[in-house]
Tab-separated table of C-alpha atoms and ligand atoms in Angstrom:
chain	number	residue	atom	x	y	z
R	12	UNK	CA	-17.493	-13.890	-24.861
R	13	UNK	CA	-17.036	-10.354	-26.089
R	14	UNK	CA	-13.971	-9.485	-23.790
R	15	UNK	CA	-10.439	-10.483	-23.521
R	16	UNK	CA	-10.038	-13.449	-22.100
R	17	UNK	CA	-7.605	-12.535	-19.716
R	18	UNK	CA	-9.950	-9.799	-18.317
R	19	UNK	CA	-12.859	-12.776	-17.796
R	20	UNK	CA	-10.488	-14.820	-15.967
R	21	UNK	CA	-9.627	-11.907	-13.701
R	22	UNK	CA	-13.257	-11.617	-13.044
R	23	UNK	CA	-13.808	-14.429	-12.275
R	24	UNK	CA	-11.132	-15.432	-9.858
R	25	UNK	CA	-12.311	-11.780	-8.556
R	26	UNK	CA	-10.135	-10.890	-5.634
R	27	UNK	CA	-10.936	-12.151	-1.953
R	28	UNK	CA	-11.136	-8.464	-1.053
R	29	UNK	CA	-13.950	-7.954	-3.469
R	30	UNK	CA	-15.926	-11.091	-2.403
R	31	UNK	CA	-15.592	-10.032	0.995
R	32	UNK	CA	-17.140	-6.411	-0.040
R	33	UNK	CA	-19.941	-8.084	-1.618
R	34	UNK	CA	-20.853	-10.695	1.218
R	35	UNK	CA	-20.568	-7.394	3.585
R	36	UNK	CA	-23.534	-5.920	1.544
R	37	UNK	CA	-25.614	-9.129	1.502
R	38	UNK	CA	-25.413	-9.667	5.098
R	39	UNK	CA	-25.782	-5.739	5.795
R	40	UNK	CA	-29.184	-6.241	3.745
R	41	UNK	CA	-30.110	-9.185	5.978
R	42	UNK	CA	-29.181	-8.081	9.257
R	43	UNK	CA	-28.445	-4.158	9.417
R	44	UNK	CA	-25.519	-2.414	8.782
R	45	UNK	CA	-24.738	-2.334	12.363
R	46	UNK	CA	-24.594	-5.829	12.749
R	47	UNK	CA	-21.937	-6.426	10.830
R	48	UNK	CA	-18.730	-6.702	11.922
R	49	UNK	CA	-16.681	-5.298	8.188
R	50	UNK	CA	-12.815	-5.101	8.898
R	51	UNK	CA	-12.485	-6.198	4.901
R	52	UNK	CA	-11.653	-2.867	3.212
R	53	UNK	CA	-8.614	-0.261	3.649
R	54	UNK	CA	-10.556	2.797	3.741
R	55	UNK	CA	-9.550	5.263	5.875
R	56	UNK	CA	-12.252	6.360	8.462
R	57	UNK	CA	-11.020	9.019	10.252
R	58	UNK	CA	-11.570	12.156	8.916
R	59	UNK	CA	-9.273	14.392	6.724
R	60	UNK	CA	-7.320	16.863	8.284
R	61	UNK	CA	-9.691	20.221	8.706
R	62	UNK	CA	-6.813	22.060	6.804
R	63	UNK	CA	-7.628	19.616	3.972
R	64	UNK	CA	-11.157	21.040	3.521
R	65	UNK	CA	-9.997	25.008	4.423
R	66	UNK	CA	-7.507	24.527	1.311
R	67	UNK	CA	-9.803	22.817	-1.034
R	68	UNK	CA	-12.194	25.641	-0.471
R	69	UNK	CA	-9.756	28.247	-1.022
R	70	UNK	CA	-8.585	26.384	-4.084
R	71	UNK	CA	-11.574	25.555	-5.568
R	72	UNK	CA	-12.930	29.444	-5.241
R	73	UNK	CA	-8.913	30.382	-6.785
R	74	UNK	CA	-8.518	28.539	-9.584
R	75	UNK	CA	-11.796	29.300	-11.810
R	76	UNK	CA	-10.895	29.803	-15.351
R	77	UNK	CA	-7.674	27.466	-14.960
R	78	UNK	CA	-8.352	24.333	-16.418
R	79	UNK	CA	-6.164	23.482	-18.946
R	80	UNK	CA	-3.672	20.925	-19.790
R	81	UNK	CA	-0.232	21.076	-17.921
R	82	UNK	CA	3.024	19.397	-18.419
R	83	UNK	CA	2.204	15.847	-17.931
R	84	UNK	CA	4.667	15.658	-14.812
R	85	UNK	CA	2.277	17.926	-13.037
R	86	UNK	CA	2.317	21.454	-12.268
R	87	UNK	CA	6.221	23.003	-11.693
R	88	UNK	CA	4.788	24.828	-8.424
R	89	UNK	CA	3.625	21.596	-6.777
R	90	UNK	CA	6.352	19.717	-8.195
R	91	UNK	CA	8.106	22.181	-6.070
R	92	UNK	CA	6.792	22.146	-2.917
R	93	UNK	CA	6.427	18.452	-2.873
R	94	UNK	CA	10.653	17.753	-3.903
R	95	UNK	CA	11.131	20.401	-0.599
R	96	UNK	CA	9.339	18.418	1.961
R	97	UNK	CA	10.927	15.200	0.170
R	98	UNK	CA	14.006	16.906	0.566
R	99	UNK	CA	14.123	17.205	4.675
R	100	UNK	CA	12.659	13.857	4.825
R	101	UNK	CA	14.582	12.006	2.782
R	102	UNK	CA	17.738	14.046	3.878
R	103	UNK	CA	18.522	13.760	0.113
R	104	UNK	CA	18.391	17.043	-2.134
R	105	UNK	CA	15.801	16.572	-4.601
R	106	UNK	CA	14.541	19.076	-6.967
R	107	UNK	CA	11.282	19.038	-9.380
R	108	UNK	CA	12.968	17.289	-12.128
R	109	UNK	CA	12.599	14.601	-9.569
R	110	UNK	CA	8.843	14.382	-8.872
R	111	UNK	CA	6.144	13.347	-11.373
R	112	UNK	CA	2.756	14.059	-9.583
R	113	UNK	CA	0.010	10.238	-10.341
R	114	UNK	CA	-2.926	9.294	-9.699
R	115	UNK	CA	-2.412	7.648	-6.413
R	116	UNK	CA	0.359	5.505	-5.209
R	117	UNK	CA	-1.106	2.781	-7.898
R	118	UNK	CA	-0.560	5.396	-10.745
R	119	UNK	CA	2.959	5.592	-9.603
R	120	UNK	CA	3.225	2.086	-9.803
R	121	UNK	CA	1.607	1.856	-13.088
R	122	UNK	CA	3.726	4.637	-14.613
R	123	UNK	CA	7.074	2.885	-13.255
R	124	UNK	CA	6.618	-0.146	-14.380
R	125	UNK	CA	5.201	0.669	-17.791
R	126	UNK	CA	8.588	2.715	-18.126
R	127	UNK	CA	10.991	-0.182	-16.645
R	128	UNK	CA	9.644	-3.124	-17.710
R	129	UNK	CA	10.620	-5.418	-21.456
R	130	UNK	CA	8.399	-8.225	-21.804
R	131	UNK	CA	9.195	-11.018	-19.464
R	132	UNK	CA	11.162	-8.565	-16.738
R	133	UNK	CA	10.525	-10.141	-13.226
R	134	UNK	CA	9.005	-7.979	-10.087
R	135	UNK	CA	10.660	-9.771	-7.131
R	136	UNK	CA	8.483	-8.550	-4.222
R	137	UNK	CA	8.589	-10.189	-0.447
R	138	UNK	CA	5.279	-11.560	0.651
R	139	UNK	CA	2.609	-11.139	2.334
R	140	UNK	CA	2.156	-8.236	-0.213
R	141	UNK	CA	-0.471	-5.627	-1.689
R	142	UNK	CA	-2.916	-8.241	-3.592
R	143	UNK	CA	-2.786	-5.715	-7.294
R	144	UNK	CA	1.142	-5.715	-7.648
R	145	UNK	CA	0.585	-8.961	-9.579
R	146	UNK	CA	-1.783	-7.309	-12.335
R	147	UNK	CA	0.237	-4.121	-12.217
R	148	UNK	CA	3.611	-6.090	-13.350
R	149	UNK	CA	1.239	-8.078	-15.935
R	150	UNK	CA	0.143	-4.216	-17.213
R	151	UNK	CA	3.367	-3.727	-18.828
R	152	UNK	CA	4.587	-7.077	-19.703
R	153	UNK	CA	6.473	-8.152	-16.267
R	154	UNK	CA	6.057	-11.323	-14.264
R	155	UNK	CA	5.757	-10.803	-10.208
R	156	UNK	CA	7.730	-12.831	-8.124
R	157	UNK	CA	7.395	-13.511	-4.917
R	158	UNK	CA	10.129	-14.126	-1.593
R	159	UNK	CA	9.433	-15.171	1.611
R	160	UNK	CA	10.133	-13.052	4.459
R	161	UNK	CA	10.512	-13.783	8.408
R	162	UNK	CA	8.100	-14.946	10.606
R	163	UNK	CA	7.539	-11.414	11.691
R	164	UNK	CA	7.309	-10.744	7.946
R	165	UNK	CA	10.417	-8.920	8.141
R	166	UNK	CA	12.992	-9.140	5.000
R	167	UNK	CA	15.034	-12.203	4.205
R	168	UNK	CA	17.401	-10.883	2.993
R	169	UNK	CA	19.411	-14.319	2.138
R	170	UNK	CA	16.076	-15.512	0.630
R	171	UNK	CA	16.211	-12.220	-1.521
R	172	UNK	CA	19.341	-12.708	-2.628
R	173	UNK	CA	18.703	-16.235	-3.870
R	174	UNK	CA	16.213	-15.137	-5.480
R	175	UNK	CA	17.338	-12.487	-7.582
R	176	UNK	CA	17.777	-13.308	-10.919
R	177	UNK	CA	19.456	-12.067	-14.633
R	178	UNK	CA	15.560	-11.440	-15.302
R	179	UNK	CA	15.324	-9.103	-11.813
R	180	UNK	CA	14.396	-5.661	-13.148
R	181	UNK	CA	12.186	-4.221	-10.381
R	182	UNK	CA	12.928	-5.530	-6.092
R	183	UNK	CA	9.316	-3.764	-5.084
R	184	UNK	CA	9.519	-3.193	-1.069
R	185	UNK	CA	5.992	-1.624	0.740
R	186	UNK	CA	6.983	-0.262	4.062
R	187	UNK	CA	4.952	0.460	6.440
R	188	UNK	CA	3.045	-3.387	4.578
R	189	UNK	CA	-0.274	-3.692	3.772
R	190	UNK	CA	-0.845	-6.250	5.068
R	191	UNK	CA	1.475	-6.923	7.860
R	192	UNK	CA	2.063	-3.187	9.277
R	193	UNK	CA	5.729	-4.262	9.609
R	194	UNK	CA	8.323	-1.676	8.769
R	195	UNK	CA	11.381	-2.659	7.085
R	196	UNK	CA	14.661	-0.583	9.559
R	197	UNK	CA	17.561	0.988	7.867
R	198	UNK	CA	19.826	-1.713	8.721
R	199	UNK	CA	17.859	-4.586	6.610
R	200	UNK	CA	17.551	-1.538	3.337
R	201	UNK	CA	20.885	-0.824	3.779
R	202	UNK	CA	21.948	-4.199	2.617
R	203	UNK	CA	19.659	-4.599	0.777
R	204	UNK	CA	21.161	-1.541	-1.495
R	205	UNK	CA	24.365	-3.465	-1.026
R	206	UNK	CA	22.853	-6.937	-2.468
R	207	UNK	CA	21.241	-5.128	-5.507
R	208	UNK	CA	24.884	-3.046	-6.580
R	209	UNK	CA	26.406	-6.272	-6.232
R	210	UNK	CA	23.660	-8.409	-8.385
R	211	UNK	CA	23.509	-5.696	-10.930
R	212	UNK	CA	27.223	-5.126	-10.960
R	213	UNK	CA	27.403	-9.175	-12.104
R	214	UNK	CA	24.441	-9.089	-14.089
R	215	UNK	CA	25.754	-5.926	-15.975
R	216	UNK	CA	22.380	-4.108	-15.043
R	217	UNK	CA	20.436	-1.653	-13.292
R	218	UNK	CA	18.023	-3.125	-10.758
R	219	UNK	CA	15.456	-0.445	-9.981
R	220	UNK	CA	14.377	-0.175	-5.820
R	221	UNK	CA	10.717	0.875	-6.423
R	222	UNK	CA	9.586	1.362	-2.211
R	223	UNK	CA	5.763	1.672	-2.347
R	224	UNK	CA	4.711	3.922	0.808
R	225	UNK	CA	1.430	5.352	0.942
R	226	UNK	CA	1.439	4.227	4.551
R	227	UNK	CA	4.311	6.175	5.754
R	228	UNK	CA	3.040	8.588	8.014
R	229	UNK	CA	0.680	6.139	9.500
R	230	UNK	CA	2.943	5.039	12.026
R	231	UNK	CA	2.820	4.216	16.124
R	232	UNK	CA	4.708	4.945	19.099
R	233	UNK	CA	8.610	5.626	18.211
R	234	UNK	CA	8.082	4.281	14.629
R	235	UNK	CA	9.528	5.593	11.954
R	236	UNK	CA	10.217	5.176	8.344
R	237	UNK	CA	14.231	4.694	7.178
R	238	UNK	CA	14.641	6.974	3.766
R	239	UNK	CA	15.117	4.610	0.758
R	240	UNK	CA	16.971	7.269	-1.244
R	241	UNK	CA	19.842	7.509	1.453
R	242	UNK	CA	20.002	3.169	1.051
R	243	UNK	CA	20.127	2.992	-2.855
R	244	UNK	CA	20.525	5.592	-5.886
R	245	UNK	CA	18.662	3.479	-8.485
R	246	UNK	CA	15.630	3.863	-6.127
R	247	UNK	CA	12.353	5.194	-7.189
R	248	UNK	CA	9.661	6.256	-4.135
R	249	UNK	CA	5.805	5.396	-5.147
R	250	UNK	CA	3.129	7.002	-2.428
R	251	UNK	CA	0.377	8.874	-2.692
R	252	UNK	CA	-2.047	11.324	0.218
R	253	UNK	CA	-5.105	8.476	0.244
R	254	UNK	CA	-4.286	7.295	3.803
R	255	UNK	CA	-2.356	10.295	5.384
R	256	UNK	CA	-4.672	12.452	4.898
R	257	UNK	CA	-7.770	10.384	4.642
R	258	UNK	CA	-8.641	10.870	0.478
R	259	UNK	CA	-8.177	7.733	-1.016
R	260	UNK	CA	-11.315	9.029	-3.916
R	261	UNK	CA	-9.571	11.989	-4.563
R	262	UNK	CA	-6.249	10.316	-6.594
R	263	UNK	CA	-3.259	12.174	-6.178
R	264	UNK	CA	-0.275	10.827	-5.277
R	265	UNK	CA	3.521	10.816	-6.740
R	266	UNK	CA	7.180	9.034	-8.196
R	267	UNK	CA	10.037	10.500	-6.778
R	268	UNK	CA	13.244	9.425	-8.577
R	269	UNK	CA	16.499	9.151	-6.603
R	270	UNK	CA	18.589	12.288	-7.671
R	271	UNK	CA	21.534	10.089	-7.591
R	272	UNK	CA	19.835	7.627	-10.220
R	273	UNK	CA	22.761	6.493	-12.822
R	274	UNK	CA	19.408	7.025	-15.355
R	275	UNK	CA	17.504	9.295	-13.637
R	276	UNK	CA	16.795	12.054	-16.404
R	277	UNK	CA	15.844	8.889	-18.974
R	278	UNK	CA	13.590	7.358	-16.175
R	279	UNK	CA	11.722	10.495	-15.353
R	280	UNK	CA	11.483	11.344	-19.135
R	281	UNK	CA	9.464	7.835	-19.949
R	282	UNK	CA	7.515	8.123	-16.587
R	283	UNK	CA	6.538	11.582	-17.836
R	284	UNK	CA	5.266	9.457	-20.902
R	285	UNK	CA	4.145	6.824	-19.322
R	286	UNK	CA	1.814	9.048	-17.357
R	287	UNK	CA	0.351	10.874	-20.366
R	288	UNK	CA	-0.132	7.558	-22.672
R	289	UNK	CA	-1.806	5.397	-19.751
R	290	UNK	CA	-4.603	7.842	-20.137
R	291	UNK	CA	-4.004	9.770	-16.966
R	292	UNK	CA	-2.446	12.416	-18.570
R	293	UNK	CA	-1.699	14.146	-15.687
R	294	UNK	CA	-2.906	14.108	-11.595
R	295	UNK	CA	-5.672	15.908	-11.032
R	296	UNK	CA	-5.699	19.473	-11.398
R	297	UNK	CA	-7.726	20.744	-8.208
R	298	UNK	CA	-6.028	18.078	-5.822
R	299	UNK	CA	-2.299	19.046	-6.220
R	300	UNK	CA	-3.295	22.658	-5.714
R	301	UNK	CA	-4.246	21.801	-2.536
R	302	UNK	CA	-1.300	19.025	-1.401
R	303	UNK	CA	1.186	21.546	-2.425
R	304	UNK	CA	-0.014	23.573	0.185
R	305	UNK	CA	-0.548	20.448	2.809
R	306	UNK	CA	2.940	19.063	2.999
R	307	UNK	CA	3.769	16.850	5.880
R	308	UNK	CA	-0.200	17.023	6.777
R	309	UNK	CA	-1.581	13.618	8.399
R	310	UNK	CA	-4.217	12.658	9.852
R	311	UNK	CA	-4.544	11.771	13.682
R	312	UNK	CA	-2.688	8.864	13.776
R	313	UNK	CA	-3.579	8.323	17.571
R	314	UNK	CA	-7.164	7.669	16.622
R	315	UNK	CA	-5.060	4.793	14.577
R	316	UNK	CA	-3.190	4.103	17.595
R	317	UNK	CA	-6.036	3.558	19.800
R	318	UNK	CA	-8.198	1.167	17.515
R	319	UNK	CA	-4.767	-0.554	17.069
R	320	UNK	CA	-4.604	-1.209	21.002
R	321	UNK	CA	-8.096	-1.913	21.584
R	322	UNK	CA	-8.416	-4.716	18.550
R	323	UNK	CA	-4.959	-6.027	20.022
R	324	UNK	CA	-5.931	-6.486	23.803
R	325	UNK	CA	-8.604	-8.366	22.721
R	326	UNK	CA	-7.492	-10.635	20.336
R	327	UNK	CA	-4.554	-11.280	22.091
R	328	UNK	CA	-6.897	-11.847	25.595
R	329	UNK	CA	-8.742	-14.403	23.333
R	330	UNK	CA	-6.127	-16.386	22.277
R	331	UNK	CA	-4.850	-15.430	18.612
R	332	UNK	CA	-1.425	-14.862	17.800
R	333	UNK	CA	0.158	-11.464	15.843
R	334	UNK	CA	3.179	-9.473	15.617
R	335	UNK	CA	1.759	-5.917	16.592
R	336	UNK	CA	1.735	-3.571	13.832
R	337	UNK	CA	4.128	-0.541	14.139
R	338	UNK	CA	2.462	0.926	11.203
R	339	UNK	CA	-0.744	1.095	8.494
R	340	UNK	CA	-4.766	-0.069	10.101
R	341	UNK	CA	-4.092	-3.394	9.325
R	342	UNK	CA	-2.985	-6.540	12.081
R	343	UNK	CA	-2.489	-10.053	10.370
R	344	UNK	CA	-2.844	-12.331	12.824
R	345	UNK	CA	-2.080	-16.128	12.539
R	346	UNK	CA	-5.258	-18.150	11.878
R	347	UNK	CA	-5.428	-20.649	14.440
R	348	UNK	CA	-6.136	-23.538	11.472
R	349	UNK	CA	-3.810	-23.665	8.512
R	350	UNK	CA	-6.828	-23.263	6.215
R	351	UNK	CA	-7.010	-19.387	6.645
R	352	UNK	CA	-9.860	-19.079	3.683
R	353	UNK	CA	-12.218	-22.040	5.948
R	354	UNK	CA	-11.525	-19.651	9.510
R	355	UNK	CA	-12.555	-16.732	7.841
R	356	UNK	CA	-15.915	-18.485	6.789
R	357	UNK	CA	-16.041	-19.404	10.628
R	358	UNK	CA	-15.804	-15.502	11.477
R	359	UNK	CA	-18.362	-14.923	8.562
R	360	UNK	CA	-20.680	-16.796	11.110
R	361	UNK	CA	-20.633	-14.091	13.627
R	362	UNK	CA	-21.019	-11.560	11.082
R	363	UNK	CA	-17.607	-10.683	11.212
R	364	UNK	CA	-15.639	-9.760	7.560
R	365	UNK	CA	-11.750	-10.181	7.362
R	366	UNK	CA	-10.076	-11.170	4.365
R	367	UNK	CA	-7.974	-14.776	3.879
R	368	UNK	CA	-4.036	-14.313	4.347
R	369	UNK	CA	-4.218	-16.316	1.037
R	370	UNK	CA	-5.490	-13.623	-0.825
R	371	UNK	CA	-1.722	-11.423	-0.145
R	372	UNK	CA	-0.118	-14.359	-0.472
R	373	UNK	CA	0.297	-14.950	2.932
R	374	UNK	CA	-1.562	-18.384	3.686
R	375	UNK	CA	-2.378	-19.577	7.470
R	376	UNK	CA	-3.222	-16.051	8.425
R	377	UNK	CA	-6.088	-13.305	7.768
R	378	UNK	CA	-6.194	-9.464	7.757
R	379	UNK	CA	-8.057	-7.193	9.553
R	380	UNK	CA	-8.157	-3.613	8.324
R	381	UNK	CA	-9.286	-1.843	11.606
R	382	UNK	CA	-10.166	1.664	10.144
R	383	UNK	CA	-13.224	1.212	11.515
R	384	UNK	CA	-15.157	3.325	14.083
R	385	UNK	CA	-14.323	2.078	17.859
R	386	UNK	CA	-17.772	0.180	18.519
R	387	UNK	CA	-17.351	-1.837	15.659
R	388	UNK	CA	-14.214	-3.354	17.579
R	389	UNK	CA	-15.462	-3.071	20.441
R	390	UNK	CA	-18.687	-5.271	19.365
R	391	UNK	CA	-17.331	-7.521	17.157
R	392	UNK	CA	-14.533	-8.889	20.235
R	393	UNK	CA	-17.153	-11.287	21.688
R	394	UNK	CA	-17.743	-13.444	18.129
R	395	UNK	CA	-13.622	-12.986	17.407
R	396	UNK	CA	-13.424	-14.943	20.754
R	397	UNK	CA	-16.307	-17.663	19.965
R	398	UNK	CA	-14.697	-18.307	16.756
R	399	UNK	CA	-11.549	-18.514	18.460
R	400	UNK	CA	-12.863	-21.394	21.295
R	401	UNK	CA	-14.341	-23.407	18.616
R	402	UNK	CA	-10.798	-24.496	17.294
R	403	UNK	CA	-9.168	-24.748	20.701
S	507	LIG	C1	0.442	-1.164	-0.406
S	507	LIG	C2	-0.434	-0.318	-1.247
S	507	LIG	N1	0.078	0.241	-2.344
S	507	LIG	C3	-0.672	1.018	-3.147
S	507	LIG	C4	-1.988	1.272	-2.841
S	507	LIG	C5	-2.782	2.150	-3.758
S	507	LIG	O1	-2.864	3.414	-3.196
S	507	LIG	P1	-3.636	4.613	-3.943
S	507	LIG	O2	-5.065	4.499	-3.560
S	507	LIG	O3	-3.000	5.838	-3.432
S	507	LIG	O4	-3.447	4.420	-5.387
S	507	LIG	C6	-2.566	0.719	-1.703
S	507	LIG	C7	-3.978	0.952	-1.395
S	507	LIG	O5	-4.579	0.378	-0.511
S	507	LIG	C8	-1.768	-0.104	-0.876
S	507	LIG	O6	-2.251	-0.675	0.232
């Protein structure tokens, strides 16, 4: 074979959200696209904000003639803008010299790690978790490992702590979860902070709190988000504007290092690196323009809220068992067999695409992303319920 070996291997163990994508278009072919029933991807569907189109038109007709390179952090002005929102909602003061504008919350990943990790450096993330944080940490040398959380996949925090290690660089939290929904409260981050002073302080290190949140402002009823940077100082906040405002294509996102970071001006000075030498160079040009000027834009979350409802009424009328999402379009409901990959094969039956709690590390389960129009819910409740009486 003419590529690396490692790459082949990824390939071909290709993830169970990709297979899933793929057996959607086969069946689509067969049957029609509307009758299949495809809750496999996280792509947003409702719409972007109308604001989001007025500014990228007024943008796009501003900025003709400017297209050159910028400091690799991103452009001051946006820098700006986005370290004052971060500011009230973080209740934290951060400035510009705090923000690095990425590609995406997974370019803020990428850029992080590249700029924490030494060969061999362990991730510790808890589980059920985001299926690429695995190759990210193997990007840049590190090993991911995983902890157990609670049955309502909130933190153990005892299991954490056990599981910390002299080889702990990174604890990687993603709050709201993809894909549980859950939302870790202040209380559990809190000591958590306290558990990773005390395990550097006898390890003679800096653990790094990376909290992954592109999901932040997709949140339900009284829900909301604890700030990280008020829980820990060597924190580092990884999110990007695909799901609040609806533009996962579009790749802009941004790090946001704790001002009170023992390292911070080192750790924004590598990430600043880190972003040029990964080849991104910088986030697009045209897109921060136009999220400088959108700050604390979402979408309609109650369009979220209401698919939410509607998936859980029925699934729960049917018989399956969940903890109701606070947060994100996704529900991970238990499967009612222990082998989640052979009851998602059953649901394949009716049509119906959902992806194996295996493939987040979360066995005996599956997700459903349910950013999907209304009908689709709505019409795929009756084979969700045949499924269901088969393994009564
Ligand atoms: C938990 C989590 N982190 C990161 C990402 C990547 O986000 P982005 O598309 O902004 O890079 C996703 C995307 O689905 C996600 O679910």
């Amino acid at each position: 074979m003419s590529i690396a070996k490692k790459i082949e291997t990824t390939i071909a163990q290709s993830s169970w959200i990709r297979r899933m994508f793929e057996e959607g278009a086969r069946l689509k072919a067969l049957h029609g696209p509307d009758k299949v029933f495809d809750f496999s991807l996280g792509n947003p569907n409702v719409p972007a904000p109308e604001c989001f189109e007025k500014a990228l038109n007024e943008t796009a007709c501003a900025c003709c003639g400017e297209h050159g390179y910028m400091p690799n952090p991103g452009y001051p002005h946006v820098r700006r803008s986005v370290a004052a929102y971060l500011s009230q909602e973080q209740g934290v003061a951060v400035s510009e010299n705090e923000i690095i504008m990425t590609c995406g919350a997974s370019g803020a990943l990428n850029v992080a790690f590249k700029t924490l990790l030494d060969p061999g450096d362990e991730v510790l993330t808890p589980v059920p978790c985001f299926v690429e944080y695995g190759f990210y940490a193997d990007n840049h040398g590190g090993v991911l490992k995983t902890v157990k959380t609670h049955p309502d996949f909130t933190l153990d925090l005892e299991a954490l702590a056990d599981a910390i290690s002299p080889r702990t660089k990174i604890v990687l939290i993603n709050s709201p979860n993809n894909p549980t929904g859950q939302i870790y409260d202040r209380q559990s981050l809190m000591t958590l902070g306290a558990l990773l002073r005390e395990k550097g302080a006898a390890y003679g290190k800096t653990i790094y709190l990376i909290s992954d949140e592109p999901y932040r402002k997709i949140v339900f009823d009284d829900h909301a988000v604890p700030s990280i940077f008020a829980c820990y100082p060597d924190s580092i906040l990884a999110t990007s504007y695909s799901k609040d405002i609806s533009i996962p294509g579009e790749r802009i996102g941004f790090a946001a290092v704790n001002p009170a970071a023992a390292h911070r001006g080192a750790v924004m000075n590598g990430m600043a690196l880190a972003n040029r030498i990964l080849g991104f160079v910088n986030a697009p040009a045209l897109m921060q323009k136009i999220v400088a000027c959108l700050q604390g834009t979402s979408v309609d979350v109650g369009l979220y809220r209401q698919k939410r409802d509607l998936l859980c009424q029925g699934l729960a009328a049917a018989g399956y068992e969940f903890v109701t999402p606070p947060g994100t379009f996704y529900l991970f409901p238990r499967s009612p067999i222990p082998d989640d990959v052979a009851f998602v094969r059953a649901l394949q039956e009716e049509r119906i695409l959902v992806v194996p709690g295996s493939g987040f590390n979360g066995p005996g389960h599956f997700r459903i992303a349910f950013c999907v129009a209304d009908e689709t819910i709505v019409n795929a409740l009756p084979g969700f319920e045949r499924v269901r009486a088969q393994y009564r």
